[in-house]
PDB file of N, CA and C in Angstrom:
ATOM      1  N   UNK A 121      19.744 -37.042 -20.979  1.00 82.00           N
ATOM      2  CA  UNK A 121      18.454 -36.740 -20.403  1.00 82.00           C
ATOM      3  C   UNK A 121      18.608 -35.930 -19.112  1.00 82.00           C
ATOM      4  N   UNK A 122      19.509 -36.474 -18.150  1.00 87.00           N
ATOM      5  CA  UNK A 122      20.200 -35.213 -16.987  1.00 87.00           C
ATOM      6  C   UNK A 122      20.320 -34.030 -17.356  1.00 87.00           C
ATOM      7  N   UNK A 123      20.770 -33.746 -18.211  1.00 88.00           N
ATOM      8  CA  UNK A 123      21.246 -32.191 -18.462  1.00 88.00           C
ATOM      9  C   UNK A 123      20.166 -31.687 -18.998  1.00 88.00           C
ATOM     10  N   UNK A 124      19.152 -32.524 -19.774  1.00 85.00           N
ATOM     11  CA  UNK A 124      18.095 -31.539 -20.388  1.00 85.00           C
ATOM     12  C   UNK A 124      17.148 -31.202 -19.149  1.00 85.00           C
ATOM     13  N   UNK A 125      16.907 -32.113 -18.249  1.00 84.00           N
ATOM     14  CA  UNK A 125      16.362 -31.547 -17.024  1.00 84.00           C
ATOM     15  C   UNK A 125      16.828 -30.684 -16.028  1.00 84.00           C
ATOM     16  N   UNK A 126      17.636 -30.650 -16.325  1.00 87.00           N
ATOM     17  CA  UNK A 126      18.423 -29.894 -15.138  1.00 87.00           C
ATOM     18  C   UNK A 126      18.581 -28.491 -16.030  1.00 87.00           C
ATOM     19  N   UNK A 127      18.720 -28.552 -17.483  1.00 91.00           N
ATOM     20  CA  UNK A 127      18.989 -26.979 -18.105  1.00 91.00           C
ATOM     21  C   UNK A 127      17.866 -26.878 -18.101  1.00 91.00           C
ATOM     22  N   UNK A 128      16.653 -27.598 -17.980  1.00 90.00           N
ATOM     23  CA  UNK A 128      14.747 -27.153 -17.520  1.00 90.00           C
ATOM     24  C   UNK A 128      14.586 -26.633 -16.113  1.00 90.00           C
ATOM     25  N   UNK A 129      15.170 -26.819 -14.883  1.00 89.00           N
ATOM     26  CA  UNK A 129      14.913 -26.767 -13.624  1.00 89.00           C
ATOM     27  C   UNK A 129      15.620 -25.373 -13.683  1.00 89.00           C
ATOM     28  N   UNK A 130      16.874 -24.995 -14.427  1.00 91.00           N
ATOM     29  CA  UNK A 130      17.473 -23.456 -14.072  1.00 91.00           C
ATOM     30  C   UNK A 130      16.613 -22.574 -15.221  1.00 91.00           C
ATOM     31  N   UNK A 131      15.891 -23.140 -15.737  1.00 94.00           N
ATOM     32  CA  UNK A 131      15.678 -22.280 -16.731  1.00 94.00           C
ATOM     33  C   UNK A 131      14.211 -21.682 -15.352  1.00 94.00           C
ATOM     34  N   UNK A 132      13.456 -22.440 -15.310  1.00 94.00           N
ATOM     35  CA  UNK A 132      12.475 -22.580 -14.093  1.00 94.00           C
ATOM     36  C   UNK A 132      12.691 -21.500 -13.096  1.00 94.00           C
ATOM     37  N   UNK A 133      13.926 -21.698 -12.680  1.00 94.00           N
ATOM     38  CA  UNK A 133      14.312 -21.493 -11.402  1.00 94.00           C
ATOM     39  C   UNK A 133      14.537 -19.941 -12.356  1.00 94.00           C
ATOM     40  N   UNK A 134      15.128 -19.506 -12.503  1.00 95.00           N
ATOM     41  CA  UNK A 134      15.383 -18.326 -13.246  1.00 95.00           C
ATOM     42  C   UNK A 134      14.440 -17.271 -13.835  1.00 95.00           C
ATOM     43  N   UNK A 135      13.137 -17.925 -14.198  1.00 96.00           N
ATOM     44  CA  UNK A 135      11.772 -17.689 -14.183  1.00 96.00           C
ATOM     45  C   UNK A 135      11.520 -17.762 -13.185  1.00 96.00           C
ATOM     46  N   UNK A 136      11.206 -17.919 -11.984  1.00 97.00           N
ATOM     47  CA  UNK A 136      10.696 -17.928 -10.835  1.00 97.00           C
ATOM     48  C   UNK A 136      11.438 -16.491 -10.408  1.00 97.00           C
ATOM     49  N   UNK A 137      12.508 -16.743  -9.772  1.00 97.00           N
ATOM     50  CA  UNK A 137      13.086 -15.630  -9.201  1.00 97.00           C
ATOM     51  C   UNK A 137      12.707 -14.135 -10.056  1.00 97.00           C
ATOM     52  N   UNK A 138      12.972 -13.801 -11.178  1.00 97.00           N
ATOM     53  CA  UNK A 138      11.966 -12.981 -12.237  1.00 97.00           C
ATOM     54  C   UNK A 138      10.363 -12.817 -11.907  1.00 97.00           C
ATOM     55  N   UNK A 139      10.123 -13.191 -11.443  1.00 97.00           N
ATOM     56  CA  UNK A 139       8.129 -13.222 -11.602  1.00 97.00           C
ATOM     57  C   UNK A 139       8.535 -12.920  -9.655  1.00 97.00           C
ATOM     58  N   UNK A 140       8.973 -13.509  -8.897  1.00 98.00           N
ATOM     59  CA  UNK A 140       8.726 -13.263  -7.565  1.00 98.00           C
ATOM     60  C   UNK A 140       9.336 -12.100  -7.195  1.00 98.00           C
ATOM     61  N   UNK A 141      10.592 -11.434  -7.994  1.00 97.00           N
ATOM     62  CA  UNK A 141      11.261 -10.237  -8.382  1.00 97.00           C
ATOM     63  C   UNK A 141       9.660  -9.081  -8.038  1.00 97.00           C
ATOM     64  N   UNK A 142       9.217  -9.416  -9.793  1.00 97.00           N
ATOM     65  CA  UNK A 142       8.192  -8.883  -9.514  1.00 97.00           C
ATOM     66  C   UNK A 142       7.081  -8.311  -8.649  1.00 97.00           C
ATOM     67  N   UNK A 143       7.022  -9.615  -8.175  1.00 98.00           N
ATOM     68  CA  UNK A 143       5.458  -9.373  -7.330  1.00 98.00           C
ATOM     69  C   UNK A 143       6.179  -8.970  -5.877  1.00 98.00           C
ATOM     70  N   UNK A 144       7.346  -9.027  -5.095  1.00 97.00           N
ATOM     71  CA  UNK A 144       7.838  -8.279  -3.880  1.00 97.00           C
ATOM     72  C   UNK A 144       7.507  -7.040  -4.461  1.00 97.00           C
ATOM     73  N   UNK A 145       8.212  -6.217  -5.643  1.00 97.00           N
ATOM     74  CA  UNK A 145       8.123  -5.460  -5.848  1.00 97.00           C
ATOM     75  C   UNK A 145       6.919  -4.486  -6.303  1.00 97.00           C
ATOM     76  N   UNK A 146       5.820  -5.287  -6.604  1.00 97.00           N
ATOM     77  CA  UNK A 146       4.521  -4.556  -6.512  1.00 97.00           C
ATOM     78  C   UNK A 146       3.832  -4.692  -5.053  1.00 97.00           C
ATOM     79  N   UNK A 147       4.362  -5.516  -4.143  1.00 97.00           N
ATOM     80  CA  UNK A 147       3.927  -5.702  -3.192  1.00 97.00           C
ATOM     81  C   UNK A 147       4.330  -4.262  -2.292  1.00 97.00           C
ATOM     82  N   UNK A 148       5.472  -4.228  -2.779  1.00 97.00           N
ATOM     83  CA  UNK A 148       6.491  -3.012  -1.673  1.00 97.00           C
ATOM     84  C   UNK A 148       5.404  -1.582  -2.038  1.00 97.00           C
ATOM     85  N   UNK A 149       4.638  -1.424  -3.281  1.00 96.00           N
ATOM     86  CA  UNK A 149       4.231  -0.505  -3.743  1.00 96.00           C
ATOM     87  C   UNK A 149       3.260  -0.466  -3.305  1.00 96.00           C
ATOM     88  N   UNK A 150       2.248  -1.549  -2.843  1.00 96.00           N
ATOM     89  CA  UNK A 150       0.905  -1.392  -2.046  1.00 96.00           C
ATOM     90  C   UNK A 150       1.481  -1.523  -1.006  1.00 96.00           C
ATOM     91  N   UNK A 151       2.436  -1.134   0.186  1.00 96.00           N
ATOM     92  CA  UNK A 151       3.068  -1.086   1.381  1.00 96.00           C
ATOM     93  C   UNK A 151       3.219  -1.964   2.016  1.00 96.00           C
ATOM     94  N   UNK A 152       3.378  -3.129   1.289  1.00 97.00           N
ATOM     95  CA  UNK A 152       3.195  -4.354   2.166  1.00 97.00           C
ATOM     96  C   UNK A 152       4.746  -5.008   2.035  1.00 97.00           C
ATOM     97  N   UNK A 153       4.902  -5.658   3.576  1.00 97.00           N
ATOM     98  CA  UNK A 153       6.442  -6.256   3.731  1.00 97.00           C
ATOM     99  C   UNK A 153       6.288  -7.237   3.388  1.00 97.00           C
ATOM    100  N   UNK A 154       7.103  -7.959   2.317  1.00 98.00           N
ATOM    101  CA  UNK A 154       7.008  -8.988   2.185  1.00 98.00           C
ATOM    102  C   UNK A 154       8.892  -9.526   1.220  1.00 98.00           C
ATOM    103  N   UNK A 155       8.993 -10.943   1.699  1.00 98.00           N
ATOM    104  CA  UNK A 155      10.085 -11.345   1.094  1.00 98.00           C
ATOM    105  C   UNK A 155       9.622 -12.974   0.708  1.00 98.00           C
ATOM    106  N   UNK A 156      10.872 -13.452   0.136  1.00 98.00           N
ATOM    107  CA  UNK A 156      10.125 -15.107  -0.601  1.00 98.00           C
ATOM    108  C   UNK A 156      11.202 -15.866   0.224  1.00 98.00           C
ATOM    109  N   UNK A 157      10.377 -16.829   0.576  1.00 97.00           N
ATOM    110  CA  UNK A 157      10.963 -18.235   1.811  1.00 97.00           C
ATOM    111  C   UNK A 157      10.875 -19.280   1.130  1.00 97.00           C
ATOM    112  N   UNK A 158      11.250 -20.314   1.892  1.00 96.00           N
ATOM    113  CA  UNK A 158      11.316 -21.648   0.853  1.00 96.00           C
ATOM    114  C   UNK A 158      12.668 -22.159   0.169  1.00 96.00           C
ATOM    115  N   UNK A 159      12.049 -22.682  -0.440  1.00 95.00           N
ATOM    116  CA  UNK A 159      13.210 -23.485  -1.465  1.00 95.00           C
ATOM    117  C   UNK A 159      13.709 -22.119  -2.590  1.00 95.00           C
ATOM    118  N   UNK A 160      12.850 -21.558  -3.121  1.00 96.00           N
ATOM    119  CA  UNK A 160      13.801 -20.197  -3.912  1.00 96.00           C
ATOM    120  C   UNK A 160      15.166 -19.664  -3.042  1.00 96.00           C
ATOM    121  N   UNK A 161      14.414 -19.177  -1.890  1.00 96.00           N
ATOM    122  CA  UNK A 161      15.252 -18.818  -1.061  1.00 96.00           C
ATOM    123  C   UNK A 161      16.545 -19.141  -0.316  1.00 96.00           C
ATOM    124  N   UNK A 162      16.171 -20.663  -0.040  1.00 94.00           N
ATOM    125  CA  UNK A 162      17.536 -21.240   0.008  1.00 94.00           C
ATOM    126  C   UNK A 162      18.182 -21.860  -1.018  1.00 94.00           C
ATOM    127  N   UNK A 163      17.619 -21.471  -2.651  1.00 92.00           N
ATOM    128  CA  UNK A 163      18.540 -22.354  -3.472  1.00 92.00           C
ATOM    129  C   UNK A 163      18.457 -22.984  -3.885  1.00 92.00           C
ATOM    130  N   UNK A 164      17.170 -23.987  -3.605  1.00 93.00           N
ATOM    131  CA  UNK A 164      17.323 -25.189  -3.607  1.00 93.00           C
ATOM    132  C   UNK A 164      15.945 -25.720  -4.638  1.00 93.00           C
ATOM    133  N   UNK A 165      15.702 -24.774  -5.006  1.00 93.00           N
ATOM    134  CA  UNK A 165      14.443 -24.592  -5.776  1.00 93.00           C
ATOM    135  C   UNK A 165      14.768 -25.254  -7.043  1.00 93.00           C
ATOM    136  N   UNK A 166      13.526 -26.358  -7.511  1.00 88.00           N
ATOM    137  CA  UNK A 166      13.607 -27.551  -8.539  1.00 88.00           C
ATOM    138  C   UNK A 166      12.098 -27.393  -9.667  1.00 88.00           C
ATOM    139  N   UNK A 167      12.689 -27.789 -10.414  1.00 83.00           N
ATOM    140  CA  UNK A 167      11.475 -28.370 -11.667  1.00 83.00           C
ATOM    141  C   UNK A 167      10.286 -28.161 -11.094  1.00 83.00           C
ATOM    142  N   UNK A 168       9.583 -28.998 -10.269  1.00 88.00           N
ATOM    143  CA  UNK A 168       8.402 -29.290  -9.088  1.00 88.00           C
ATOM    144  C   UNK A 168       8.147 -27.741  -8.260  1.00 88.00           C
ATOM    145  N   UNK A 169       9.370 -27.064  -7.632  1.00 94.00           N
ATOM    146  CA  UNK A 169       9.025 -26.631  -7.002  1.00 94.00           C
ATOM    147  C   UNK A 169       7.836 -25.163  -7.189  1.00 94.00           C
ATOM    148  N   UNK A 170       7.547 -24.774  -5.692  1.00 96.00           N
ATOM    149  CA  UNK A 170       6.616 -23.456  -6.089  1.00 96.00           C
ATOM    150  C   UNK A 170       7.470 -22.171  -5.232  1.00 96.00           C
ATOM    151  N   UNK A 171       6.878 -21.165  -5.588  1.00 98.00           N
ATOM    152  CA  UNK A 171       7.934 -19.600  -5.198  1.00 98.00           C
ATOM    153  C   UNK A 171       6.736 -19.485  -3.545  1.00 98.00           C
ATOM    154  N   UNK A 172       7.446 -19.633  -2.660  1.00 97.00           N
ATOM    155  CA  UNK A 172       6.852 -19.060  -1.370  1.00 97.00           C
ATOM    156  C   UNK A 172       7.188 -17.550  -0.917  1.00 97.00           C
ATOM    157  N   UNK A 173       5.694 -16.777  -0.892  1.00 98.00           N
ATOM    158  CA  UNK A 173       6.264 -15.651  -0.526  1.00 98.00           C
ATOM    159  C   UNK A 173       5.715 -15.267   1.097  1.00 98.00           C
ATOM    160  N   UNK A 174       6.566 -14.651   1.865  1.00 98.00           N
ATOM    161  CA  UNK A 174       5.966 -14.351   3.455  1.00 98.00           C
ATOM    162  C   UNK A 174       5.239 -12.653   3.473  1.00 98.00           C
ATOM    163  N   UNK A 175       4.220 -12.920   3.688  1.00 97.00           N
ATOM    164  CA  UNK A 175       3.763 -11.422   3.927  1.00 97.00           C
ATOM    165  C   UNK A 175       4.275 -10.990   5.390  1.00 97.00           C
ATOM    166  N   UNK A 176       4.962 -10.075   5.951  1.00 97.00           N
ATOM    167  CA  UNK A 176       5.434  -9.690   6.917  1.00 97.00           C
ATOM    168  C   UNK A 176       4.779  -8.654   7.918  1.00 97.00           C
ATOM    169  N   UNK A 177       4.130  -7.739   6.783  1.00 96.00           N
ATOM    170  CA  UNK A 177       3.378  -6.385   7.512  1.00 96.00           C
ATOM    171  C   UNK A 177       2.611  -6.101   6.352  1.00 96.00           C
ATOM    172  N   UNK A 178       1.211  -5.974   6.483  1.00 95.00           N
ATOM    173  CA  UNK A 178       0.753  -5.234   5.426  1.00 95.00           C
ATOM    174  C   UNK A 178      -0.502  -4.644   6.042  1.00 95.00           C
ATOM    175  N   UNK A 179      -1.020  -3.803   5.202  1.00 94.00           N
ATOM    176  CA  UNK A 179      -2.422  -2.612   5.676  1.00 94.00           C
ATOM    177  C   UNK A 179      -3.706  -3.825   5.746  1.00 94.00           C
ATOM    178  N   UNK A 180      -4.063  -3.696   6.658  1.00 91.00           N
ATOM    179  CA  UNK A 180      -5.132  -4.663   7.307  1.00 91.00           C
ATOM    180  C   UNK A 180      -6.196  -4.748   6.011  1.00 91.00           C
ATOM    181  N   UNK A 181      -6.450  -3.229   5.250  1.00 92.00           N
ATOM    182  CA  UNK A 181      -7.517  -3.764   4.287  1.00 92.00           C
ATOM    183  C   UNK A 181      -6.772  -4.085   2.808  1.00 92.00           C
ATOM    184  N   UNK A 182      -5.518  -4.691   3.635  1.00 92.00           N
ATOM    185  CA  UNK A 182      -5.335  -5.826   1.914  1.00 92.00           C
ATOM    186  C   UNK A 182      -4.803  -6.851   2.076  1.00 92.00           C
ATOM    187  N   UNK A 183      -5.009  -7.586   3.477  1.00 88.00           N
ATOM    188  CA  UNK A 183      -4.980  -8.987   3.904  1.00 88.00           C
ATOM    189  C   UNK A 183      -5.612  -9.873   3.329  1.00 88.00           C
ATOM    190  N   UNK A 184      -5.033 -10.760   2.549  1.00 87.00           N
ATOM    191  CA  UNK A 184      -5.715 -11.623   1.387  1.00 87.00           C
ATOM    192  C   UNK A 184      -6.163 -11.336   0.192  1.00 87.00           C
ATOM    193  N   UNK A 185      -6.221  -9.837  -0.038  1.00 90.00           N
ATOM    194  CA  UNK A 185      -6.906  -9.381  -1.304  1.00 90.00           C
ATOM    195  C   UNK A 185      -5.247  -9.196  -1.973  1.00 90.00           C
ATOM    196  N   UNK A 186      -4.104  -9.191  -1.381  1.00 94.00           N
ATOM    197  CA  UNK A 186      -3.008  -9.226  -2.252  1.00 94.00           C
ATOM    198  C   UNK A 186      -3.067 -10.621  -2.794  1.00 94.00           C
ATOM    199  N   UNK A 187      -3.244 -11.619  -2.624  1.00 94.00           N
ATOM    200  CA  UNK A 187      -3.016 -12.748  -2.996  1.00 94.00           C
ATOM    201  C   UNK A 187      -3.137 -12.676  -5.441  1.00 94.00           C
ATOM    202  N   UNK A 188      -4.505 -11.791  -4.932  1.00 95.00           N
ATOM    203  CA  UNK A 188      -4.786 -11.791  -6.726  1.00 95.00           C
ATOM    204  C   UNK A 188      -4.020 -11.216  -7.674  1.00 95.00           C
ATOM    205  N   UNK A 189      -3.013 -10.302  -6.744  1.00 95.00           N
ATOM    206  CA  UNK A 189      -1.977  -9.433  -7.425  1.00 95.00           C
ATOM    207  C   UNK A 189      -1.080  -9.928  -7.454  1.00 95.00           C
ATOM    208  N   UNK A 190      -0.573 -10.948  -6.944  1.00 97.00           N
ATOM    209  CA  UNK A 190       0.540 -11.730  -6.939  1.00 97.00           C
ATOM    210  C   UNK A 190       0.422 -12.375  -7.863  1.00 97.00           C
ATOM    211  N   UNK A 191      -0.678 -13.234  -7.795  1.00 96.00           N
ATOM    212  CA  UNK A 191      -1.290 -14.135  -8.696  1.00 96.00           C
ATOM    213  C   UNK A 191      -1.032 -13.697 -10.396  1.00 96.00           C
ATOM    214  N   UNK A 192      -1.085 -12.291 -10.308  1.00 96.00           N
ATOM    215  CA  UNK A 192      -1.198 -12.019 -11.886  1.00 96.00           C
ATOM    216  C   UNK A 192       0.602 -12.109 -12.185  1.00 96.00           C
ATOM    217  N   UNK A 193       1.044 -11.302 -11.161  1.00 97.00           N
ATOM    218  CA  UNK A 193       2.524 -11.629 -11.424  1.00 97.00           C
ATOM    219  C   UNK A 193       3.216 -12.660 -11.550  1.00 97.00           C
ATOM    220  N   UNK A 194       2.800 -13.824 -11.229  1.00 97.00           N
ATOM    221  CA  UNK A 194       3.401 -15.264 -11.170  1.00 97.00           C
ATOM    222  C   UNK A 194       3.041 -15.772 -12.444  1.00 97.00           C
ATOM    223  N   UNK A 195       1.530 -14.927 -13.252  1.00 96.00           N
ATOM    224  CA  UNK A 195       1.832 -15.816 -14.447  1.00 96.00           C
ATOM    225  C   UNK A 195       1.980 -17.559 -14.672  1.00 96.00           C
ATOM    226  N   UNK A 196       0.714 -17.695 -13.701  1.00 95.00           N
ATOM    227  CA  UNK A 196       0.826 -19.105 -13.727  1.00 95.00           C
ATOM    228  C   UNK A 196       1.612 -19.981 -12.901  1.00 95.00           C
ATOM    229  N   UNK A 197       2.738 -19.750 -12.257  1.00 96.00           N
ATOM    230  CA  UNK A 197       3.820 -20.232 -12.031  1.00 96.00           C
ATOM    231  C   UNK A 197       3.134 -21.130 -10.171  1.00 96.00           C
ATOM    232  N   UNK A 198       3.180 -21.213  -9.590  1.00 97.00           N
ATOM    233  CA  UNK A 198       2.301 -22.038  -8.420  1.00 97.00           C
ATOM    234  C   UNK A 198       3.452 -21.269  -7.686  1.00 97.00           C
ATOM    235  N   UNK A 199       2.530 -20.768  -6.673  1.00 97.00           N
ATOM    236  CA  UNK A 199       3.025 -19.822  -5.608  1.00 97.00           C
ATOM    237  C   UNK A 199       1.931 -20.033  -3.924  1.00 97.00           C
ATOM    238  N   UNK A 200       2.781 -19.930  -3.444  1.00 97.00           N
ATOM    239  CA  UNK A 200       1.922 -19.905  -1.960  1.00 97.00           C
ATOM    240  C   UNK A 200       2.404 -18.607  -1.426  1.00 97.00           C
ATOM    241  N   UNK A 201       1.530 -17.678  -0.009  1.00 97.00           N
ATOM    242  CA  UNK A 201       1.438 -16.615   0.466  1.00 97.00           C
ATOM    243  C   UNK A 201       0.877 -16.793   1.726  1.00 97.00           C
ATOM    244  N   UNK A 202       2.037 -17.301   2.771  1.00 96.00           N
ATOM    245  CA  UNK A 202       2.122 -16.847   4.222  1.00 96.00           C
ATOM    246  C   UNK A 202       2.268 -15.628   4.729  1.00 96.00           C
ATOM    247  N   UNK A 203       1.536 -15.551   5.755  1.00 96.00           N
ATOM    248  CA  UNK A 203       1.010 -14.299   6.109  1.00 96.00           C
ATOM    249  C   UNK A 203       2.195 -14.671   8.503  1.00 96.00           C
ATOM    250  N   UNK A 204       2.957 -13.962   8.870  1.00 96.00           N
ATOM    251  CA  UNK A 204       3.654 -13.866   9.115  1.00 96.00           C
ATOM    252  C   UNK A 204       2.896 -14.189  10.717  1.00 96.00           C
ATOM    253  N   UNK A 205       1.897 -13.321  10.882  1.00 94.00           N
ATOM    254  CA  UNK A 205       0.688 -13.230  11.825  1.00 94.00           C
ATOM    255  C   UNK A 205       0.366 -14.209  12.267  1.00 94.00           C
ATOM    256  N   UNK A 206       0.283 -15.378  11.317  1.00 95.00           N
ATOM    257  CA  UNK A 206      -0.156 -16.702  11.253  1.00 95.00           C
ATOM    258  C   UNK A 206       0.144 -17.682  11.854  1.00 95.00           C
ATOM    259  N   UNK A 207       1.649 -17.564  11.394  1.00 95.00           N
ATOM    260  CA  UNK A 207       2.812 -18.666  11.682  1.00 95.00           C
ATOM    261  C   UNK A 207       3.161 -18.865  13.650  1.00 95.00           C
ATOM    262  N   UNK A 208       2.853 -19.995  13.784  1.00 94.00           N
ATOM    263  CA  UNK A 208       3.349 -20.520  15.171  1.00 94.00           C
ATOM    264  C   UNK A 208       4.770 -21.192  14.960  1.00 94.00           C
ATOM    265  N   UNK A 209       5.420 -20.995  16.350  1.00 90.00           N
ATOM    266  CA  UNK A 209       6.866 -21.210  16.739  1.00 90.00           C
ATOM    267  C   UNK A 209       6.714 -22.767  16.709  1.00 90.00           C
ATOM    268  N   UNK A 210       7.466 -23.715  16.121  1.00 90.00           N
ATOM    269  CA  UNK A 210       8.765 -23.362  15.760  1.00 90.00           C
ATOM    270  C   UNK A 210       8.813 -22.642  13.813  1.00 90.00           C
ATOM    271  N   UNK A 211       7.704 -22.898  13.055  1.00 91.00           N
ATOM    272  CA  UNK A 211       7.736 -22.884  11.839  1.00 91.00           C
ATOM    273  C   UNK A 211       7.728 -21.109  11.640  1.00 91.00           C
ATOM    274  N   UNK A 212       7.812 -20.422  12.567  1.00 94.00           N
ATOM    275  CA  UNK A 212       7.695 -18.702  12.096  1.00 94.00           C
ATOM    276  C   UNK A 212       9.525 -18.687  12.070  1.00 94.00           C
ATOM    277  N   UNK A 213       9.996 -19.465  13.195  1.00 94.00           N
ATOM    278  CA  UNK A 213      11.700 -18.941  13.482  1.00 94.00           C
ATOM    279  C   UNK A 213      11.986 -19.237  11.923  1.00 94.00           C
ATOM    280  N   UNK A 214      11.722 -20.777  11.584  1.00 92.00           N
ATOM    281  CA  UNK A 214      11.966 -21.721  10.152  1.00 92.00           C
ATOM    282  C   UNK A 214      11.680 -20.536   8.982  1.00 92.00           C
ATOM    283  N   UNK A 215      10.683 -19.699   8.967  1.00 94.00           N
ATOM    284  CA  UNK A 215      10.776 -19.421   8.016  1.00 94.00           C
ATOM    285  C   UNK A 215      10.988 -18.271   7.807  1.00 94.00           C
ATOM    286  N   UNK A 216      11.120 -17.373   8.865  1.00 95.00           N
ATOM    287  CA  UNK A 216      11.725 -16.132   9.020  1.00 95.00           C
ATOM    288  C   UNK A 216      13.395 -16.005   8.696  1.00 95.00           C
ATOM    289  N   UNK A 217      13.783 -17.205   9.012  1.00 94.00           N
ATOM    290  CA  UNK A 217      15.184 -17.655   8.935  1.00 94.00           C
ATOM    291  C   UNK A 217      15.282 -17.930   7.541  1.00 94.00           C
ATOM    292  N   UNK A 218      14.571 -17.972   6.529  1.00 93.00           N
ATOM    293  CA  UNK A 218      14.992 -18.047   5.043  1.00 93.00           C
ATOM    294  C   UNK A 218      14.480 -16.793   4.510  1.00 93.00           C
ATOM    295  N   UNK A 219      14.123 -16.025   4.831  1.00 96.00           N
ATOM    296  CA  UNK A 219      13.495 -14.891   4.323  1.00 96.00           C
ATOM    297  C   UNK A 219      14.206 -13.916   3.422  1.00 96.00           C
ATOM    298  N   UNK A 220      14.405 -13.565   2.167  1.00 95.00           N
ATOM    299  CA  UNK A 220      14.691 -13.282   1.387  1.00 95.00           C
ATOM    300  C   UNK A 220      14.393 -12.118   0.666  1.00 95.00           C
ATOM    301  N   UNK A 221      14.937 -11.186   0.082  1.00 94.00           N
ATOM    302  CA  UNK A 221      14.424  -9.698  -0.675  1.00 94.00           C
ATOM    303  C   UNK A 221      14.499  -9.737  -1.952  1.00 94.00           C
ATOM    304  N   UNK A 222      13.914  -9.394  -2.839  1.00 89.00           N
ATOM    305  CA  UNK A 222      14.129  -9.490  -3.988  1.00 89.00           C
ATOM    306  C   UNK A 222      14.995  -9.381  -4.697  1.00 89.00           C
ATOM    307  N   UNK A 223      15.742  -7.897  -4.072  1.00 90.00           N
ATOM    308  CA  UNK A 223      17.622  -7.796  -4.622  1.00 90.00           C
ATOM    309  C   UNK A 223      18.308  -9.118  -4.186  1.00 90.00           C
ATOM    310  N   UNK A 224      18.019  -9.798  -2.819  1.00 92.00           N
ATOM    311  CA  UNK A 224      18.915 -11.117  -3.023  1.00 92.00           C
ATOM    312  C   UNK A 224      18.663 -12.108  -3.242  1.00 92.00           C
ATOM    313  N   UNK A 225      17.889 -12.703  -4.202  1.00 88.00           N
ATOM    314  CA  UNK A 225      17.161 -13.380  -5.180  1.00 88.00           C
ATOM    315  C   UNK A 225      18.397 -13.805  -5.899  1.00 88.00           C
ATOM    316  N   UNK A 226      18.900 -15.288  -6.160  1.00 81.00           N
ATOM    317  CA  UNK A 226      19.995 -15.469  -7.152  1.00 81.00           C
ATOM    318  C   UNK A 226      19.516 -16.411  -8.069  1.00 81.00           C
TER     319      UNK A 226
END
């Protein structure tokens, strides 16, 4: 029963990184900076978990309206979208410090 969950959590995890692949990369195309934080990012990403992505810089008139484009790219998958602007110290250092690009996505 271990191994069938655990060959479910990489299969997951492997799908995730694929779909968040994605959506950085349509993100980069509407000019917006963005990389994925969290548990993807450090690795550590499980069955349960969701793909966190950080918006870093983006064009003021698509603050929040990216969220739906992501959305289509995730394909379901439960995703959250911090916005960089947002974040107070100490949790901006925290999560700037996992911040991740799509090429280094493993």
């Amino acid at each position: 029963m271990t191994a069938l969950l655990e060959r479910r959590a990489e299969e997951r995890r492997r799908l995730a990184v694929a779909r968040a692949r994605a959506a950085l990369d349509w993100l980069a195309r509407q000019g917006v900076e963005a990389a994925v934080v969290g548990s993807l990012a450090r690795g550590t990403f499980r069955g349960h978990s969701d793909v966190d992505i950080l918006v870093m810089a983006c064009p003021q008139h698509l603050k929040y309206a990216i969220e739906g484009g992501v959305e289509d790219r995730m394909e379901g998958l439960p995703f959250d979208v911090l916005y960089l602007d947002e974040l107070r110290e100490p949790d901006r250092a925290k999560v700037l410090a996992d911040a991740t690009s799509a090429a280094d996505l493993i």
